[in-house]
Amino acid sequence: MTGTRAGEVAAETGAARDAGLRFIGRIGTPWTDRADCPRQGGADGPACRVELFAPFDRALAGLEAYETVELLYWLDRSRRDLLVQNPTSDGTLYGTFALRSPERPNPIGTALVRLVAIDGPVLTVRGLDCLDGTPLLDIKPDRDSFTPKAPPKPGAG
Amino acid sequence: MTGTRAGEVAAETGAARDAGLRFIGRIGTPWTDRADCPRQGGADGPACRVELFAPFDRALAGLEAYETVELLYWLDRSRRDLLVQNPTSDGTLYGTFALRSPERPNPIGTALVRLVAIDGPVLTVRGLDCLDGTPLLDIKPDRDSFTPKAPPKPGAG
């Protein structure tokens, strides 16, 4: 994973030690090869299994109130050095931040998924496009469905 | 930041070393105290400054095509051990994953912001609610505006 296609720019940016992550669970999907993953998940996609590791399953309490939730996950099979990418056959170049490519300096995927079921530490969701075995980082209620639980503050702009 | 309010559950989950992050830039906002931050940013909020560190500014090429972009950032002043939280004065308890609280095992904030301007390595955006000086992790086109640049794959679905 160190070659580049025509026009691509890779950078050596040193060790990634500014902050550390904990994997809090694991995502199961039907896709075991990158070539099989859909380019973007949809609510009509297959049911996928999201399993929380203990003790993080305790933090699921109340999530059942939401139909749509945001998942953050670690794209652990991505390279991190590409700044400019050549994703198409016509050779057009794009900066990494103008793409939703898994290849990025901090390969964190985000998806809005439909929450189908919660069974103990296991969620069933639709709308993912990542590889089977992808580590889970976070779960949040969809921002559009979520109402802050504490009252608004005067600084709110 | 180690006390808990009534009913809150904190867990000792060990070192966060499953993966490492690079801070790729820094976010400037009007808020220097947590008590002043709005609970949720809005498109009518103040203009904020997002500065990319070299060489990551090279990865901005093409971002100007998007009116709405997704920012990921590291909530570096958050505690990470809370599994169940008590955010309201009435004492109702919520699992951390049922809240968009900055206090979470992997304190990554996500926001959809309006892209007002790009000037070299500096973006001007509206819609943030984080503290001044928050480290930037990633920028992506809004998923609803983005069309994958390579053709759909048969696995999609």
PDB file of C-alpha atoms in Angstrom:
ATOM      1  CA  MET A   1       0.000   0.000   0.000  1.00  0.00           C
ATOM      2  CA  THR A   2       2.880   2.385  -0.608  1.00  0.00           C
ATOM      3  CA  GLY A   3       2.646   3.000  -4.365  1.00  0.00           C
ATOM      4  CA  THR A   4       0.894   6.010  -5.818  1.00  0.00           C
ATOM      5  CA  ARG A   5      -1.127   6.441  -8.990  1.00  0.00           C
ATOM      6  CA  ALA A   6      -0.365   9.228 -11.478  1.00  0.00           C
ATOM      7  CA  GLY A   7      -0.437  12.633  -9.823  1.00  0.00           C
ATOM      8  CA  GLU A   8      -1.051  11.359  -6.309  1.00  0.00           C
ATOM      9  CA  VAL A   9       0.821  13.033  -3.469  1.00  0.00           C
ATOM     10  CA  ALA A  10       1.913  11.102  -0.388  1.00  0.00           C
ATOM     11  CA  ALA A  11       3.555  12.693   2.643  1.00  0.00           C
ATOM     12  CA  GLU A  12       5.610  11.305   5.472  1.00  0.00           C
ATOM     13  CA  THR A  13       4.027  12.953   8.463  1.00  0.00           C
ATOM     14  CA  GLY A  14       5.629  11.087  11.346  1.00  0.00           C
ATOM     15  CA  ALA A  15       4.151   9.000  14.125  1.00  0.00           C
ATOM     16  CA  ALA A  16       0.487   9.418  15.022  1.00  0.00           C
ATOM     17  CA  ARG A  17       0.814  10.006  18.736  1.00  0.00           C
ATOM     18  CA  ASP A  18      -1.080  13.207  19.449  1.00  0.00           C
ATOM     19  CA  ALA A  19      -3.934  11.244  21.035  1.00  0.00           C
ATOM     20  CA  GLY A  20      -4.880   7.595  21.508  1.00  0.00           C
ATOM     21  CA  LEU A  21      -8.036   5.647  20.742  1.00  0.00           C
ATOM     22  CA  ARG A  22      -9.741   2.710  22.404  1.00  0.00           C
ATOM     23  CA  PHE A  23     -11.616   0.230  20.273  1.00  0.00           C
ATOM     24  CA  ILE A  24     -14.986  -0.110  22.039  1.00  0.00           C
ATOM     25  CA  GLY A  25     -16.495  -2.769  19.802  1.00  0.00           C
ATOM     26  CA  ARG A  26     -16.418  -4.455  16.452  1.00  0.00           C
ATOM     27  CA  ILE A  27     -18.591  -4.110  13.330  1.00  0.00           C
ATOM     28  CA  GLY A  28     -19.731  -7.150  11.370  1.00  0.00           C
ATOM     29  CA  THR A  29     -20.649  -6.638   7.693  1.00  0.00           C
ATOM     30  CA  PRO A  30     -20.994  -8.916   4.646  1.00  0.00           C
ATOM     31  CA  TRP A  31     -17.845  -7.452   3.039  1.00  0.00           C
ATOM     32  CA  THR A  32     -14.454  -9.062   3.554  1.00  0.00           C
ATOM     33  CA  ASP A  33     -12.703  -7.514   0.559  1.00  0.00           C
ATOM     34  CA  ARG A  34     -12.421  -3.805  -0.110  1.00  0.00           C
ATOM     35  CA  ALA A  35     -13.518  -4.367  -3.735  1.00  0.00           C
ATOM     36  CA  ASP A  36     -16.895  -5.654  -2.498  1.00  0.00           C
ATOM     37  CA  CYS A  37     -17.776  -2.757  -0.173  1.00  0.00           C
ATOM     38  CA  PRO A  38     -20.416  -0.377  -1.531  1.00  0.00           C
ATOM     39  CA  ARG A  39     -19.027   3.119  -2.089  1.00  0.00           C
ATOM     40  CA  GLN A  40     -21.622   4.599   0.226  1.00  0.00           C
ATOM     41  CA  GLY A  41     -24.019   2.795   2.564  1.00  0.00           C
ATOM     42  CA  GLY A  42     -27.775   3.275   2.354  1.00  0.00           C
ATOM     43  CA  ALA A  43     -30.770   2.632   4.582  1.00  0.00           C
ATOM     44  CA  ASP A  44     -31.794  -0.157   2.179  1.00  0.00           C
ATOM     45  CA  GLY A  45     -28.449  -1.919   2.670  1.00  0.00           C
ATOM     46  CA  PRO A  46     -28.001  -5.234   4.498  1.00  0.00           C
ATOM     47  CA  ALA A  47     -28.449  -5.606   8.254  1.00  0.00           C
ATOM     48  CA  CYS A  48     -25.072  -5.355   9.996  1.00  0.00           C
ATOM     49  CA  ARG A  49     -24.060  -6.356  13.514  1.00  0.00           C
ATOM     50  CA  VAL A  50     -22.332  -3.914  15.866  1.00  0.00           C
ATOM     51  CA  GLU A  51     -21.021  -5.564  19.037  1.00  0.00           C
ATOM     52  CA  LEU A  52     -19.899  -3.505  22.044  1.00  0.00           C
ATOM     53  CA  PHE A  53     -17.070  -4.764  24.251  1.00  0.00           C
ATOM     54  CA  ALA A  54     -17.690  -4.696  28.023  1.00  0.00           C
ATOM     55  CA  PRO A  55     -17.926  -2.373  29.893  1.00  0.00           C
ATOM     56  CA  PHE A  56     -18.890  -0.026  27.045  1.00  0.00           C
ATOM     57  CA  ASP A  57     -22.234  -1.782  26.516  1.00  0.00           C
ATOM     58  CA  ARG A  58     -23.435  -0.039  29.695  1.00  0.00           C
ATOM     59  CA  ALA A  59     -23.262   3.253  27.792  1.00  0.00           C
ATOM     60  CA  LEU A  60     -26.037   2.132  25.393  1.00  0.00           C
ATOM     61  CA  ALA A  61     -28.837   2.876  27.885  1.00  0.00           C
ATOM     62  CA  GLY A  62     -31.389   5.143  26.231  1.00  0.00           C
ATOM     63  CA  LEU A  63     -30.110   4.725  22.674  1.00  0.00           C
ATOM     64  CA  GLU A  64     -33.306   2.856  21.776  1.00  0.00           C
ATOM     65  CA  ALA A  65     -35.093   6.220  21.633  1.00  0.00           C
ATOM     66  CA  TYR A  66     -33.348   7.001  18.333  1.00  0.00           C
ATOM     67  CA  GLU A  67     -34.187   5.650  14.904  1.00  0.00           C
ATOM     68  CA  THR A  68     -31.026   7.062  13.315  1.00  0.00           C
ATOM     69  CA  VAL A  69     -27.648   6.995  15.008  1.00  0.00           C
ATOM     70  CA  GLU A  70     -24.178   8.117  14.000  1.00  0.00           C
ATOM     71  CA  LEU A  71     -21.384   5.539  14.115  1.00  0.00           C
ATOM     72  CA  LEU A  72     -17.674   6.360  14.155  1.00  0.00           C
ATOM     73  CA  TYR A  73     -15.222   3.607  13.305  1.00  0.00           C
ATOM     74  CA  TRP A  74     -11.560   3.082  12.572  1.00  0.00           C
ATOM     75  CA  LEU A  75     -10.722   2.211   8.971  1.00  0.00           C
ATOM     76  CA  ASP A  76      -7.881  -0.015  10.082  1.00  0.00           C
ATOM     77  CA  ARG A  77      -6.859  -1.232   6.651  1.00  0.00           C
ATOM     78  CA  SER A  78      -6.349   2.232   5.141  1.00  0.00           C
ATOM     79  CA  ARG A  79      -3.118   3.994   4.292  1.00  0.00           C
ATOM     80  CA  ARG A  80      -2.723   7.390   5.948  1.00  0.00           C
ATOM     81  CA  ASP A  81      -0.161   9.217   3.844  1.00  0.00           C
ATOM     82  CA  LEU A  82      -2.172  10.332   0.781  1.00  0.00           C
ATOM     83  CA  LEU A  83      -2.834  14.078   0.487  1.00  0.00           C
ATOM     84  CA  VAL A  84      -3.912  14.106  -3.179  1.00  0.00           C
ATOM     85  CA  GLN A  85      -5.716  11.137  -4.724  1.00  0.00           C
ATOM     86  CA  ASN A  86      -6.564   9.884  -8.198  1.00  0.00           C
ATOM     87  CA  PRO A  87      -9.749   7.889  -7.654  1.00  0.00           C
ATOM     88  CA  THR A  88     -11.140   7.821 -11.195  1.00  0.00           C
ATOM     89  CA  SER A  89     -10.083   6.276 -14.445  1.00  0.00           C
ATOM     90  CA  ASP A  90      -9.924   9.700 -16.109  1.00  0.00           C
ATOM     91  CA  GLY A  91      -7.103  10.727 -13.808  1.00  0.00           C
ATOM     92  CA  THR A  92      -8.756  13.762 -12.184  1.00  0.00           C
ATOM     93  CA  LEU A  93      -6.985  14.614  -8.921  1.00  0.00           C
ATOM     94  CA  TYR A  94      -8.707  15.501  -5.647  1.00  0.00           C
ATOM     95  CA  GLY A  95      -7.377  16.568  -2.282  1.00  0.00           C
ATOM     96  CA  THR A  96      -8.096  13.903   0.334  1.00  0.00           C
ATOM     97  CA  PHE A  97     -10.391  16.266   2.264  1.00  0.00           C
ATOM     98  CA  ALA A  98     -12.542  16.718  -0.868  1.00  0.00           C
ATOM     99  CA  LEU A  99     -13.183  12.946  -0.873  1.00  0.00           C
ATOM    100  CA  ARG A 100     -14.879  10.517   1.494  1.00  0.00           C
ATOM    101  CA  SER A 101     -12.179   7.955   0.655  1.00  0.00           C
ATOM    102  CA  PRO A 102     -11.126   5.651   3.531  1.00  0.00           C
ATOM    103  CA  GLU A 103      -7.542   6.700   2.831  1.00  0.00           C
ATOM    104  CA  ARG A 104      -6.932   9.786   4.984  1.00  0.00           C
ATOM    105  CA  PRO A 105      -4.519  11.040   7.674  1.00  0.00           C
ATOM    106  CA  ASN A 106      -6.895   9.975  10.467  1.00  0.00           C
ATOM    107  CA  PRO A 107      -8.935   7.149   8.900  1.00  0.00           C
ATOM    108  CA  ILE A 108     -12.145   7.617  10.882  1.00  0.00           C
ATOM    109  CA  GLY A 109     -15.328   6.619   9.092  1.00  0.00           C
ATOM    110  CA  THR A 110     -18.677   8.176   9.959  1.00  0.00           C
ATOM    111  CA  ALA A 111     -22.074   6.816   8.973  1.00  0.00           C
ATOM    112  CA  LEU A 112     -25.671   7.630   9.749  1.00  0.00           C
ATOM    113  CA  VAL A 113     -27.365   4.273  10.189  1.00  0.00           C
ATOM    114  CA  ARG A 114     -30.868   3.083  10.877  1.00  0.00           C
ATOM    115  CA  LEU A 115     -31.087   1.396  14.270  1.00  0.00           C
ATOM    116  CA  VAL A 116     -33.081  -1.803  13.718  1.00  0.00           C
ATOM    117  CA  ALA A 117     -32.609  -3.556  17.074  1.00  0.00           C
ATOM    118  CA  ILE A 118     -30.651  -3.592  20.322  1.00  0.00           C
ATOM    119  CA  ASP A 119     -30.084  -6.952  21.995  1.00  0.00           C
ATOM    120  CA  GLY A 120     -27.807  -6.590  25.016  1.00  0.00           C
ATOM    121  CA  PRO A 121     -24.399  -5.485  23.726  1.00  0.00           C
ATOM    122  CA  VAL A 122     -25.343  -6.038  20.058  1.00  0.00           C
ATOM    123  CA  LEU A 123     -26.933  -3.507  17.718  1.00  0.00           C
ATOM    124  CA  THR A 124     -28.437  -4.379  14.352  1.00  0.00           C
ATOM    125  CA  VAL A 125     -28.172  -1.476  11.898  1.00  0.00           C
ATOM    126  CA  ARG A 126     -28.563  -0.693   8.199  1.00  0.00           C
ATOM    127  CA  GLY A 127     -26.527   1.828   6.215  1.00  0.00           C
ATOM    128  CA  LEU A 128     -22.903   0.733   6.593  1.00  0.00           C
ATOM    129  CA  ASP A 129     -20.302   0.273   3.863  1.00  0.00           C
ATOM    130  CA  CYS A 130     -17.200  -0.790   5.814  1.00  0.00           C
ATOM    131  CA  LEU A 131     -15.247  -4.042   5.909  1.00  0.00           C
ATOM    132  CA  ASP A 132     -16.159  -6.886   8.219  1.00  0.00           C
ATOM    133  CA  GLY A 133     -14.247  -6.604  11.491  1.00  0.00           C
ATOM    134  CA  THR A 134     -13.904  -2.805  11.470  1.00  0.00           C
ATOM    135  CA  PRO A 135     -13.218  -1.466  14.995  1.00  0.00           C
ATOM    136  CA  LEU A 136     -15.930   0.733  16.533  1.00  0.00           C
ATOM    137  CA  LEU A 137     -14.996   4.091  18.102  1.00  0.00           C
ATOM    138  CA  ASP A 138     -18.222   5.834  19.074  1.00  0.00           C
ATOM    139  CA  ILE A 139     -22.014   5.908  18.827  1.00  0.00           C
ATOM    140  CA  LYS A 140     -24.019   9.147  19.004  1.00  0.00           C
ATOM    141  CA  PRO A 141     -27.679  10.000  18.448  1.00  0.00           C
ATOM    142  CA  ASP A 142     -28.203  11.599  15.028  1.00  0.00           C
ATOM    143  CA  ARG A 143     -27.730  15.346  15.544  1.00  0.00           C
ATOM    144  CA  ASP A 144     -31.001  16.124  13.783  1.00  0.00           C
ATOM    145  CA  SER A 145     -33.036  13.902  16.134  1.00  0.00           C
ATOM    146  CA  PHE A 146     -31.182  14.797  19.298  1.00  0.00           C
ATOM    147  CA  THR A 147     -32.320  17.496  21.720  1.00  0.00           C
ATOM    148  CA  PRO A 148     -29.676  18.552  24.232  1.00  0.00           C
ATOM    149  CA  LYS A 149     -30.670  17.251  27.668  1.00  0.00           C
ATOM    150  CA  ALA A 150     -29.511  20.277  29.626  1.00  0.00           C
ATOM    151  CA  PRO A 151     -31.095  23.682  28.938  1.00  0.00           C
ATOM    152  CA  PRO A 152     -29.652  26.038  26.287  1.00  0.00           C
ATOM    153  CA  LYS A 153     -26.932  28.355  27.483  1.00  0.00           C
ATOM    154  CA  PRO A 154     -26.673  32.088  26.939  1.00  0.00           C
ATOM    155  CA  GLY A 155     -23.529  31.675  24.814  1.00  0.00           C
ATOM    156  CA  ALA A 156     -25.484  29.781  22.174  1.00  0.00           C
ATOM    157  CA  GLY A 157     -24.907  31.570  18.934  1.00  0.00           C
TER     158      GLY A 157
ATOM    159  CA  MET B   1     -12.659  15.951  36.504  1.00  0.00           C
ATOM    160  CA  THR B   2     -12.872  12.689  38.412  1.00  0.00           C
ATOM    161  CA  GLY B   3     -16.005  13.181  40.504  1.00  0.00           C
ATOM    162  CA  THR B   4     -19.369  11.822  39.473  1.00  0.00           C
ATOM    163  CA  ARG B   5     -22.875  13.190  39.950  1.00  0.00           C
ATOM    164  CA  ALA B   6     -25.644  11.054  41.448  1.00  0.00           C
ATOM    165  CA  GLY B   7     -26.149   7.842  39.509  1.00  0.00           C
ATOM    166  CA  GLU B   8     -23.264   8.385  37.098  1.00  0.00           C
ATOM    167  CA  VAL B   9     -21.094   5.382  36.232  1.00  0.00           C
ATOM    168  CA  ALA B  10     -17.387   5.748  35.506  1.00  0.00           C
ATOM    169  CA  ALA B  11     -15.161   2.895  34.353  1.00  0.00           C
ATOM    170  CA  GLU B  12     -11.428   2.392  34.371  1.00  0.00           C
ATOM    171  CA  THR B  13     -10.817   1.067  30.884  1.00  0.00           C
ATOM    172  CA  GLY B  14      -7.040   1.190  30.665  1.00  0.00           C
ATOM    173  CA  ALA B  15      -4.718   3.008  28.283  1.00  0.00           C
ATOM    174  CA  ALA B  16      -6.056   4.208  24.935  1.00  0.00           C
ATOM    175  CA  ARG B  17      -3.479   2.693  22.642  1.00  0.00           C
ATOM    176  CA  ASP B  18      -5.438   0.744  20.042  1.00  0.00           C
ATOM    177  CA  ALA B  19      -4.710   3.399  17.409  1.00  0.00           C
ATOM    178  CA  GLY B  20      -3.066   6.820  17.291  1.00  0.00           C
ATOM    179  CA  LEU B  21      -4.216  10.157  15.948  1.00  0.00           C
ATOM    180  CA  ARG B  22      -2.403  13.076  14.333  1.00  0.00           C
ATOM    181  CA  PHE B  23      -3.668  16.572  14.926  1.00  0.00           C
ATOM    182  CA  ILE B  24      -3.858  18.071  11.423  1.00  0.00           C
ATOM    183  CA  GLY B  25      -4.932  21.569  12.393  1.00  0.00           C
ATOM    184  CA  ARG B  26      -6.510  23.748  15.015  1.00  0.00           C
ATOM    185  CA  ILE B  27      -9.993  25.254  15.372  1.00  0.00           C
ATOM    186  CA  GLY B  28     -10.496  28.828  16.525  1.00  0.00           C
ATOM    187  CA  THR B  29     -13.861  29.711  18.096  1.00  0.00           C
ATOM    188  CA  PRO B  30     -15.138  32.529  20.344  1.00  0.00           C
ATOM    189  CA  TRP B  31     -15.494  30.160  23.319  1.00  0.00           C
ATOM    190  CA  THR B  32     -12.695  29.732  25.848  1.00  0.00           C
ATOM    191  CA  ASP B  33     -14.767  28.290  28.676  1.00  0.00           C
ATOM    192  CA  ARG B  34     -16.923  25.194  28.451  1.00  0.00           C
ATOM    193  CA  ALA B  35     -19.815  27.061  30.111  1.00  0.00           C
ATOM    194  CA  ASP B  36     -19.929  29.489  27.166  1.00  0.00           C
ATOM    195  CA  CYS B  37     -20.062  26.926  24.344  1.00  0.00           C
ATOM    196  CA  PRO B  38     -23.486  26.525  22.720  1.00  0.00           C
ATOM    197  CA  ARG B  39     -24.934  23.068  23.260  1.00  0.00           C
ATOM    198  CA  GLN B  40     -25.211  22.521  19.539  1.00  0.00           C
ATOM    199  CA  GLY B  41     -23.791  24.662  16.720  1.00  0.00           C
ATOM    200  CA  GLY B  42     -26.011  26.122  14.011  1.00  0.00           C
ATOM    201  CA  ALA B  43     -25.530  27.584  10.539  1.00  0.00           C
ATOM    202  CA  ASP B  44     -26.425  30.985  12.000  1.00  0.00           C
ATOM    203  CA  GLY B  45     -23.597  30.748  14.543  1.00  0.00           C
ATOM    204  CA  PRO B  46     -20.443  32.863  14.486  1.00  0.00           C
ATOM    205  CA  ALA B  47     -17.745  32.511  11.816  1.00  0.00           C
ATOM    206  CA  CYS B  48     -14.962  30.242  13.089  1.00  0.00           C
ATOM    207  CA  ARG B  49     -11.417  29.761  11.808  1.00  0.00           C
ATOM    208  CA  VAL B  50     -10.065  26.296  10.968  1.00  0.00           C
ATOM    209  CA  GLU B  51      -6.326  26.289  10.269  1.00  0.00           C
ATOM    210  CA  LEU B  52      -4.587  23.307   8.657  1.00  0.00           C
ATOM    211  CA  PHE B  53      -1.001  22.481   9.584  1.00  0.00           C
ATOM    212  CA  ALA B  54       1.421  21.830   6.690  1.00  0.00           C
ATOM    213  CA  PRO B  55       1.532  19.552   4.759  1.00  0.00           C
ATOM    214  CA  PHE B  56      -2.149  18.701   5.340  1.00  0.00           C
ATOM    215  CA  ASP B  57      -3.309  21.938   3.669  1.00  0.00           C
ATOM    216  CA  ARG B  58      -2.429  20.305   0.321  1.00  0.00           C
ATOM    217  CA  ALA B  59      -5.327  17.898   0.891  1.00  0.00           C
ATOM    218  CA  LEU B  60      -7.872  20.760   0.690  1.00  0.00           C
ATOM    219  CA  ALA B  61      -7.785  20.910  -3.142  1.00  0.00           C
ATOM    220  CA  GLY B  62     -11.325  20.619  -4.460  1.00  0.00           C
ATOM    221  CA  LEU B  63     -13.084  21.206  -1.127  1.00  0.00           C
ATOM    222  CA  GLU B  64     -14.376  24.551  -2.429  1.00  0.00           C
ATOM    223  CA  ALA B  65     -16.994  22.617  -4.446  1.00  0.00           C
ATOM    224  CA  TYR B  66     -18.929  21.890  -1.228  1.00  0.00           C
ATOM    225  CA  GLU B  67     -21.161  24.245   0.689  1.00  0.00           C
ATOM    226  CA  THR B  68     -21.472  21.904   3.675  1.00  0.00           C
ATOM    227  CA  VAL B  69     -18.567  19.912   5.069  1.00  0.00           C
ATOM    228  CA  GLU B  70     -18.156  17.518   7.965  1.00  0.00           C
ATOM    229  CA  LEU B  71     -15.472  18.307  10.533  1.00  0.00           C
ATOM    230  CA  LEU B  72     -14.044  15.810  13.002  1.00  0.00           C
ATOM    231  CA  TYR B  73     -12.113  17.127  15.996  1.00  0.00           C
ATOM    232  CA  TRP B  74     -10.609  15.965  19.254  1.00  0.00           C
ATOM    233  CA  LEU B  75     -12.408  17.146  22.390  1.00  0.00           C
ATOM    234  CA  ASP B  76      -9.138  17.378  24.261  1.00  0.00           C
ATOM    235  CA  ARG B  77     -10.536  18.722  27.523  1.00  0.00           C
ATOM    236  CA  SER B  78     -13.074  15.912  28.041  1.00  0.00           C
ATOM    237  CA  ARG B  79     -12.979  13.072  30.515  1.00  0.00           C
ATOM    238  CA  ARG B  80     -13.237   9.627  28.929  1.00  0.00           C
ATOM    239  CA  ASP B  81     -14.396   7.343  31.708  1.00  0.00           C
ATOM    240  CA  LEU B  82     -18.134   8.104  31.962  1.00  0.00           C
ATOM    241  CA  LEU B  83     -20.499   5.356  30.785  1.00  0.00           C
ATOM    242  CA  VAL B  84     -23.696   6.710  32.348  1.00  0.00           C
ATOM    243  CA  GLN B  85     -24.255  10.456  32.750  1.00  0.00           C
ATOM    244  CA  ASN B  86     -26.570  12.745  34.668  1.00  0.00           C
ATOM    245  CA  PRO B  87     -26.762  15.848  32.470  1.00  0.00           C
ATOM    246  CA  THR B  88     -29.990  17.407  33.771  1.00  0.00           C
ATOM    247  CA  SER B  89     -31.068  18.978  37.001  1.00  0.00           C
ATOM    248  CA  ASP B  90     -33.881  16.423  37.362  1.00  0.00           C
ATOM    249  CA  GLY B  91     -31.334  13.639  37.684  1.00  0.00           C
ATOM    250  CA  THR B  92     -32.430  11.509  34.722  1.00  0.00           C
ATOM    251  CA  LEU B  93     -29.612   9.146  33.699  1.00  0.00           C
ATOM    252  CA  TYR B  94     -28.488   8.459  30.120  1.00  0.00           C
ATOM    253  CA  GLY B  95     -25.912   6.119  28.658  1.00  0.00           C
ATOM    254  CA  THR B  96     -23.081   8.088  27.089  1.00  0.00           C
ATOM    255  CA  PHE B  97     -23.930   6.750  23.610  1.00  0.00           C
ATOM    256  CA  ALA B  98     -27.471   8.152  23.968  1.00  0.00           C
ATOM    257  CA  LEU B  99     -25.960  11.650  24.401  1.00  0.00           C
ATOM    258  CA  ARG B 100     -23.896  13.957  22.222  1.00  0.00           C
ATOM    259  CA  SER B 101     -21.945  15.002  25.329  1.00  0.00           C
ATOM    260  CA  PRO B 102     -18.222  15.750  24.790  1.00  0.00           C
ATOM    261  CA  GLU B 103     -17.505  13.283  27.606  1.00  0.00           C
ATOM    262  CA  ARG B 104     -17.137   9.872  25.903  1.00  0.00           C
ATOM    263  CA  PRO B 105     -14.620   7.012  25.636  1.00  0.00           C
ATOM    264  CA  ASN B 106     -13.223   8.406  22.371  1.00  0.00           C
ATOM    265  CA  PRO B 107     -13.985  12.136  22.557  1.00  0.00           C
ATOM    266  CA  ILE B 108     -14.336  12.834  18.840  1.00  0.00           C
ATOM    267  CA  GLY B 109     -16.696  15.644  17.918  1.00  0.00           C
ATOM    268  CA  THR B 110     -18.439  15.762  14.555  1.00  0.00           C
ATOM    269  CA  ALA B 111     -20.147  18.792  13.038  1.00  0.00           C
ATOM    270  CA  LEU B 112     -21.729  19.666   9.725  1.00  0.00           C
ATOM    271  CA  VAL B 113     -20.610  23.211   9.011  1.00  0.00           C
ATOM    272  CA  ARG B 114     -21.244  25.751   6.302  1.00  0.00           C
ATOM    273  CA  LEU B 115     -18.058  26.474   4.363  1.00  0.00           C
ATOM    274  CA  VAL B 116     -17.875  30.261   4.036  1.00  0.00           C
ATOM    275  CA  ALA B 117     -14.356  30.721   2.618  1.00  0.00           C
ATOM    276  CA  ILE B 118     -11.024  29.019   1.975  1.00  0.00           C
ATOM    277  CA  ASP B 119      -7.903  31.179   2.096  1.00  0.00           C
ATOM    278  CA  GLY B 120      -4.768  29.063   1.718  1.00  0.00           C
ATOM    279  CA  PRO B 121      -4.598  26.767   4.762  1.00  0.00           C
ATOM    280  CA  VAL B 122      -7.448  28.557   6.585  1.00  0.00           C
ATOM    281  CA  LEU B 123     -11.154  27.771   6.323  1.00  0.00           C
ATOM    282  CA  THR B 124     -13.910  30.024   7.608  1.00  0.00           C
ATOM    283  CA  VAL B 125     -16.969  28.033   8.691  1.00  0.00           C
ATOM    284  CA  ARG B 126     -20.220  28.458  10.597  1.00  0.00           C
ATOM    285  CA  GLY B 127     -21.896  25.806  12.760  1.00  0.00           C
ATOM    286  CA  LEU B 128     -19.339  24.876  15.417  1.00  0.00           C
ATOM    287  CA  ASP B 129     -19.835  24.652  19.175  1.00  0.00           C
ATOM    288  CA  CYS B 130     -16.393  23.567  20.421  1.00  0.00           C
ATOM    289  CA  LEU B 131     -13.798  25.319  22.557  1.00  0.00           C
ATOM    290  CA  ASP B 132     -11.177  27.624  21.088  1.00  0.00           C
ATOM    291  CA  GLY B 133      -8.010  25.677  20.297  1.00  0.00           C
ATOM    292  CA  THR B 134      -9.697  22.326  19.665  1.00  0.00           C
ATOM    293  CA  PRO B 135      -7.453  20.023  17.566  1.00  0.00           C
ATOM    294  CA  LEU B 136      -8.725  19.131  14.082  1.00  0.00           C
ATOM    295  CA  LEU B 137      -8.756  15.481  12.957  1.00  0.00           C
ATOM    296  CA  ASP B 138     -10.467  15.352   9.571  1.00  0.00           C
ATOM    297  CA  ILE B 139     -12.526  17.190   6.953  1.00  0.00           C
ATOM    298  CA  LYS B 140     -14.941  15.387   4.613  1.00  0.00           C
ATOM    299  CA  PRO B 141     -17.538  16.584   2.109  1.00  0.00           C
ATOM    300  CA  ASP B 142     -21.048  16.290   3.552  1.00  0.00           C
ATOM    301  CA  ARG B 143     -22.264  12.795   2.682  1.00  0.00           C
ATOM    302  CA  ASP B 144     -25.519  14.160   1.264  1.00  0.00           C
ATOM    303  CA  SER B 145     -23.728  16.463  -1.194  1.00  0.00           C
ATOM    304  CA  PHE B 146     -20.955  14.042  -2.123  1.00  0.00           C
ATOM    305  CA  THR B 147     -21.042  11.764  -5.135  1.00  0.00           C
ATOM    306  CA  PRO B 148     -18.439   8.989  -5.088  1.00  0.00           C
ATOM    307  CA  LYS B 149     -15.790   9.775  -7.700  1.00  0.00           C
ATOM    308  CA  ALA B 150     -15.263   6.205  -8.851  1.00  0.00           C
ATOM    309  CA  PRO B 151     -18.179   4.273 -10.365  1.00  0.00           C
ATOM    310  CA  PRO B 152     -20.560   2.235  -8.165  1.00  0.00           C
ATOM    311  CA  LYS B 153     -19.503  -1.307  -7.463  1.00  0.00           C
ATOM    312  CA  PRO B 154     -21.586  -4.449  -7.798  1.00  0.00           C
ATOM    313  CA  GLY B 155     -21.439  -5.073  -4.028  1.00  0.00           C
ATOM    314  CA  ALA B 156     -23.392  -1.875  -3.367  1.00  0.00           C
ATOM    315  CA  GLY B 157     -26.650  -2.524  -1.811  1.00  0.00           C
TER     316      GLY B 157
END
